[in-house]
């Protein structure tokens, strides 16, 4: 197999999971601008996700968010997905929107609230059993807004206790993916603020517990690819929540703010064996002002382009230059790959896969956008439920 | 007059304006946790604000936010305020919550949207005429989320054009206060992102245009007191929107995150003559999880404490040490004032003013909290309207 | 003229000024790692710079730094440069390395120190007269390390006074370029910390005073292209000090940390007419661990590549999408240009100019690196003199 | 024992270690401003440190830095210290100033350089045996400046290998303290950039390996007290390198930039039992422009003041408010302690200890400053050796 063929093979097997909530309305604390044609039900979200997979060929699964995607019959929902050409992916818990959670959920000072939160997480595992999902993705909004508000250390004890109970409930082949976030919605302390905290908890929980890297959840200037390389080295990288940020957790399209960073991340993923392992490549984005489905298509393409460039790195030449301490030559090897225009390669790949070389145009030509605007009239548009 | 008497006199004349919206519900994009007893009308907000003034003695005015505080008869509202012992303060415009404003307001590419935005600002000046307010406070959510989305430079042209029209409408004794913000809700570019931009526009507009410093609207690490000193030197500091931040625009209680910074800011205000000029000391906060009225009382007290400490700086000793280049001595003079416990002085001051020395306790004793929970049942609680 | 021809013409006329000090040793506060073959004299620096111009064709001028490049006969130095195919460029002042400047230079509390600093700046204008340089580039290390150390506002007064005297000394066709810097070496306050401060001073000084944007001198997250667009709109952009940063003022090769940002900056330069005006494109970098001359060649090429991509933006399509509020389409137009591999175009351009298509290889083939290592033995290697 | 007596007892037993290098010259990459009277030998540094202990009573040990403090006879140096009333403290390694370390030390791609680095660390343990020091403090300048320069993951492997060899060499009662740093002097990647990385390595090494928190080594906005609480909970907090920062690793006097943060850190230390455990409280500062000995005295006092305030927190009231979810009350309990002026208490404490209540004045009165200026003439002033 030629080198280029190997690159194409790797690209064909890459799978990007799109999140159900990105098809619904979202916004900032100032305003949610509703868009026409937005789904009203989990089924309509899956139908939109199926369009993304149809034109890209590499977005076969859809993450659910509970309770936003709560249905009576998850097996039926899974079947609905399959009938549309996609599968259900990770189950995302939500312990931040019930009135009880004002001061936290699993870390709350009141045991009754913690019980409620853990019960919700256990329900999510029940749903995983029904949907056949592998991953329980946990993000906690827990934290405090003011110094002294709560006991930072006691909150860690509570967190450990809750996670332990949920971990014990995981079945064969199921995983717990723990996400960290620098800040927001808590503004003074956050209970899982960095990869170190998530890692320390996962280490104690066991092999089924792994860390999720959301690319928007770091302090300014953080070298994310270092974290990726480190977690892969520790066998603790469970997956990504991809998106872009200029400032905080902006949740823009992945690759939109710093495409070079995305390339560097994918370079570490590949170097660390993450492309062929169980690392989940998920999107977690908000399309507040742009059309949602094409934004998600673009995001999937951005991940592909970064991956393709990273696959093109001449690793032998790189290793040689690194070994020789030739700073400029080593950097140049990396930049050569980054500066390559991989769009022709990807167009080619899509044609190999029986797809239109240009997914955006294909989507616009499909009439789906007009169809959902026409048909999805009335009802309650999906959103964050805040 | 002794020195201490002068400090007390200065403190007695200080006035902190509280914002009507801080009495209503607020939250993050993830959740607004409603609180019991929250006002349902502008009048109820004013009644709450009157409680803050009653116990602190230094919060005599209340800022309005249009359209959140829109009423039929502003003169009647002003009378209602006076009857409750407070006055109406700055009028805050809102050009970010109408569906038309998805891509901006006064900087929008579409002239019709810009017209709508400018008309709203002109309406705000009409309201000022009716309420007798001096200040029109302008904060624009305008910006872009993606590189290329709009023409950054053309947006400045549109901004200048809109501001010019509104400026021309200002009456005698009225001011336009232009606020800048580093980011949010726009995530790539913001049309008034820093004091330099606000300053440049105000300079061209004329003397009635001044800059507002919101303490939460800066890049990480920004030396805010430098900006304060610079704007005072340029006669362009119109006022403050006080609040606290650890990360982004967290809108916590002023003085809660970095009380030493607040002290340094007040030191520059005093050194620059800002305490006795027309600088408006306004709060702009969100009490997402804490009780609103006592949080505002605490915030007013925090401003007072920082001001008192700054007034206690031995300016002669400071000037001497600075002139001699004695770094440690100069710093020590400042720290001596900061390290002083001014709470006894302020308790004293309050007793001089016929107030309870402890405003928080006085408020709790007043029964107001219980009264509003009992009485404000039903109706639509005030909030951001997002 | 075809569009591509126009792009090429623009690229041929672009000129990147390289800094004499980048050819000498540099480092961090922890260690300066000396390199073999580093120049020992201003002449040797010019000889190195001539190599950069020889292989790139677009680096015709060299900035000097006084006193690091002090010579007895500047006219002779200018002739030396011309004889080697380059010209002398901006004169950079240095008011931070004399023992007198521990607490500042032009802003120092002691008038004698300020006098010394201003005299140095006046000497720099004398040098400009001798070298025929157009630009006096001013960067001040002035600031304070501790709150209270000095009077922030008084320092602005002193700054204005000093600048006014130097401005008055400028001859016909000479400019004062004022650089701002967020922090370092001062750690509490900096006297020209942001573009707003530099702009305000330049505005008062007059037309010959303009702002320099050093791409490494901003707070985390700052949108630099916004500043560029704004300064161009105000006719106050004098030039750039190009380099890259991940964290602070890292002074890495331009385009190495965030090539997309460099492209966005060049897009605003072109859109604002900066490519054909008097905006100076200067490098200001430290090659602490990499070979200096090839690093500078690479930096010049990085500027060229970003410029080429920015020139390829389909501005009509962009304007249309912007006008229509089509966020994704507008962003896609920009990204299409950015994702283009412009290296073939630039190789072509170089051949048109009679140059080797690959400057790095051409330099390595030239034997210059070996020659200077062999010949530059003994003497005092050039460095920052700290 | 009354509560106040308990506070005093705790304060009397607190020990702050001062660093030998803080008595010598330091500066930025731009300039080292030498000061008169600066020590020329390790003995003179110890003599200065003894002055700090003499007036504060709580600075009984002095950290050494190898090779800056290399002597022929470490037992004699230890005796010299004892004779002056102080003891030798932690041994700090230096693997960043030899020319071999341009691309790293223990993580360098070349095994010979790694060998050299590890040998240096082993030598430091030899020195610990001779001095009786408990702690080996490791800070590595290792990292890369450009993407691709070296293999980020392989560098972790090398780091682990080197640390393992050194750890094995530790004797009974000796510890390895691993320090992390966000960036500088490496500007793209740092090999131990955050507490998570240091923690992961220490965990594998064993009980004698612990993490050091340098308060200046974090990303903007990092909640340091959270890290402190977490490391204490994990039994992995070895100690502190105290200093202050506004921007990067500014190394200013501890408590100078954000005294409230220092208080919050000490609150977590006390709450987590760190005051009575083996947590080492060390200073690591640079007094670039201020007089060194009084700056260190002031720093020791700042640590004391923050500790005293933290000891005054009404922990019962705090726990009650936290349990009840009373955000404002809990915050108020913390702020009450912080707002207390503890200087009278500390003056009292010093008199109990037979010291002058005012250490700064006592030092100035001692004549030491004049003595060292007069006597330390000639020779090579101590500095960083860069």
PDB file of C-alpha atoms in Angstrom, chain A residues 50-127:
ATOM      1  CA  UNK A  50     -27.996  11.819   9.199  1.00  0.00           C
ATOM      2  CA  UNK A  51     -27.668  14.569   6.583  1.00  0.00           C
ATOM      3  CA  UNK A  52     -24.235  15.431   7.919  1.00  0.00           C
ATOM      4  CA  UNK A  53     -23.159  11.818   7.686  1.00  0.00           C
ATOM      5  CA  UNK A  54     -24.706  11.460   4.257  1.00  0.00           C
ATOM      6  CA  UNK A  55     -22.517  14.147   2.740  1.00  0.00           C
ATOM      7  CA  UNK A  56     -19.328  13.624   4.761  1.00  0.00           C
ATOM      8  CA  UNK A  57     -19.311   9.872   5.251  1.00  0.00           C
ATOM      9  CA  UNK A  58     -17.410  10.180   8.505  1.00  0.00           C
ATOM     10  CA  UNK A  59     -20.039  11.280  11.033  1.00  0.00           C
ATOM     11  CA  UNK A  60     -21.790   7.977  11.773  1.00  0.00           C
ATOM     12  CA  UNK A  61     -22.804   8.546  15.388  1.00  0.00           C
ATOM     13  CA  UNK A  62     -24.782  11.110  17.344  1.00  0.00           C
ATOM     14  CA  UNK A  63     -24.324  11.975  21.002  1.00  0.00           C
ATOM     15  CA  UNK A  64     -27.429  12.355  23.152  1.00  0.00           C
ATOM     16  CA  UNK A  65     -27.957  14.719  26.035  1.00  0.00           C
ATOM     17  CA  UNK A  66     -30.237  13.691  28.873  1.00  0.00           C
ATOM     18  CA  UNK A  67     -32.808  15.065  29.661  1.00  0.00           C
ATOM     19  CA  UNK A  68     -32.805  17.143  26.470  1.00  0.00           C
ATOM     20  CA  UNK A  69     -33.149  13.962  24.427  1.00  0.00           C
ATOM     21  CA  UNK A  70     -35.242  11.992  26.867  1.00  0.00           C
ATOM     22  CA  UNK A  71     -37.704   9.618  25.147  1.00  0.00           C
ATOM     23  CA  UNK A  72     -39.885   6.831  26.386  1.00  0.00           C
ATOM     24  CA  UNK A  73     -38.296   4.150  24.260  1.00  0.00           C
ATOM     25  CA  UNK A  74     -34.566   4.396  23.701  1.00  0.00           C
ATOM     26  CA  UNK A  75     -34.427   1.159  21.765  1.00  0.00           C
ATOM     27  CA  UNK A  76     -36.901   2.650  19.337  1.00  0.00           C
ATOM     28  CA  UNK A  77     -34.775   5.796  19.121  1.00  0.00           C
ATOM     29  CA  UNK A  78     -31.729   3.667  18.366  1.00  0.00           C
ATOM     30  CA  UNK A  79     -33.668   1.922  15.649  1.00  0.00           C
ATOM     31  CA  UNK A  80     -34.817   5.271  14.264  1.00  0.00           C
ATOM     32  CA  UNK A  81     -31.198   6.317  14.075  1.00  0.00           C
ATOM     33  CA  UNK A  82     -30.136   3.135  12.327  1.00  0.00           C
ATOM     34  CA  UNK A  83     -32.984   3.503   9.869  1.00  0.00           C
ATOM     35  CA  UNK A  84     -31.567   6.908   9.015  1.00  0.00           C
ATOM     36  CA  UNK A  85     -28.040   5.618   8.611  1.00  0.00           C
ATOM     37  CA  UNK A  86     -26.541   6.744  11.902  1.00  0.00           C
ATOM     38  CA  UNK A  87     -26.100   5.297  15.383  1.00  0.00           C
ATOM     39  CA  UNK A  88     -26.511   6.652  18.866  1.00  0.00           C
ATOM     40  CA  UNK A  89     -23.253   7.612  20.521  1.00  0.00           C
ATOM     41  CA  UNK A  90     -22.241   8.897  23.901  1.00  0.00           C
ATOM     42  CA  UNK A  91     -24.824   9.689  26.563  1.00  0.00           C
ATOM     43  CA  UNK A  92     -24.238  13.123  28.089  1.00  0.00           C
ATOM     44  CA  UNK A  93     -25.570  13.784  31.553  1.00  0.00           C
ATOM     45  CA  UNK A  94     -27.057  17.068  32.723  1.00  0.00           C
ATOM     46  CA  UNK A  95     -26.859  18.013  36.368  1.00  0.00           C
ATOM     47  CA  UNK A  96     -26.962  21.769  35.968  1.00  0.00           C
ATOM     48  CA  UNK A  97     -30.470  22.750  34.979  1.00  0.00           C
ATOM     49  CA  UNK A  98     -32.653  21.527  37.771  1.00  0.00           C
ATOM     50  CA  UNK A  99     -33.459  24.177  40.368  1.00  0.00           C
ATOM     51  CA  UNK A 100     -31.900  21.926  42.976  1.00  0.00           C
ATOM     52  CA  UNK A 101     -28.483  22.370  41.397  1.00  0.00           C
ATOM     53  CA  UNK A 102     -27.989  26.060  42.135  1.00  0.00           C
ATOM     54  CA  UNK A 103     -24.994  25.332  44.376  1.00  0.00           C
ATOM     55  CA  UNK A 104     -23.824  22.194  42.641  1.00  0.00           C
ATOM     56  CA  UNK A 105     -24.918  18.658  41.955  1.00  0.00           C
ATOM     57  CA  UNK A 106     -22.638  15.754  42.776  1.00  0.00           C
ATOM     58  CA  UNK A 107     -20.504  18.100  44.930  1.00  0.00           C
ATOM     59  CA  UNK A 108     -23.401  19.900  46.599  1.00  0.00           C
ATOM     60  CA  UNK A 109     -23.170  20.324  50.383  1.00  0.00           C
ATOM     61  CA  UNK A 110     -26.603  18.732  50.792  1.00  0.00           C
ATOM     62  CA  UNK A 111     -26.615  14.935  50.549  1.00  0.00           C
ATOM     63  CA  UNK A 112     -30.135  14.936  49.111  1.00  0.00           C
ATOM     64  CA  UNK A 113     -29.050  16.963  46.114  1.00  0.00           C
ATOM     65  CA  UNK A 114     -26.040  14.721  45.603  1.00  0.00           C
ATOM     66  CA  UNK A 115     -28.366  11.721  45.700  1.00  0.00           C
ATOM     67  CA  UNK A 116     -30.530  13.295  43.024  1.00  0.00           C
ATOM     68  CA  UNK A 117     -27.508  13.955  40.851  1.00  0.00           C
ATOM     69  CA  UNK A 118     -26.082  10.464  41.210  1.00  0.00           C
ATOM     70  CA  UNK A 119     -29.488   9.006  40.450  1.00  0.00           C
ATOM     71  CA  UNK A 120     -29.532  10.988  37.238  1.00  0.00           C
ATOM     72  CA  UNK A 121     -26.138   9.605  36.290  1.00  0.00           C
ATOM     73  CA  UNK A 122     -27.302   6.078  37.041  1.00  0.00           C
ATOM     74  CA  UNK A 123     -30.333   6.699  34.843  1.00  0.00           C
ATOM     75  CA  UNK A 124     -27.921   7.677  32.083  1.00  0.00           C
ATOM     76  CA  UNK A 125     -26.222   4.294  32.389  1.00  0.00           C
ATOM     77  CA  UNK A 126     -29.629   2.678  32.132  1.00  0.00           C
ATOM     78  CA  UNK A 127     -30.135   4.593  28.915  1.00  0.00           C
TER      79      UNK A 127
END
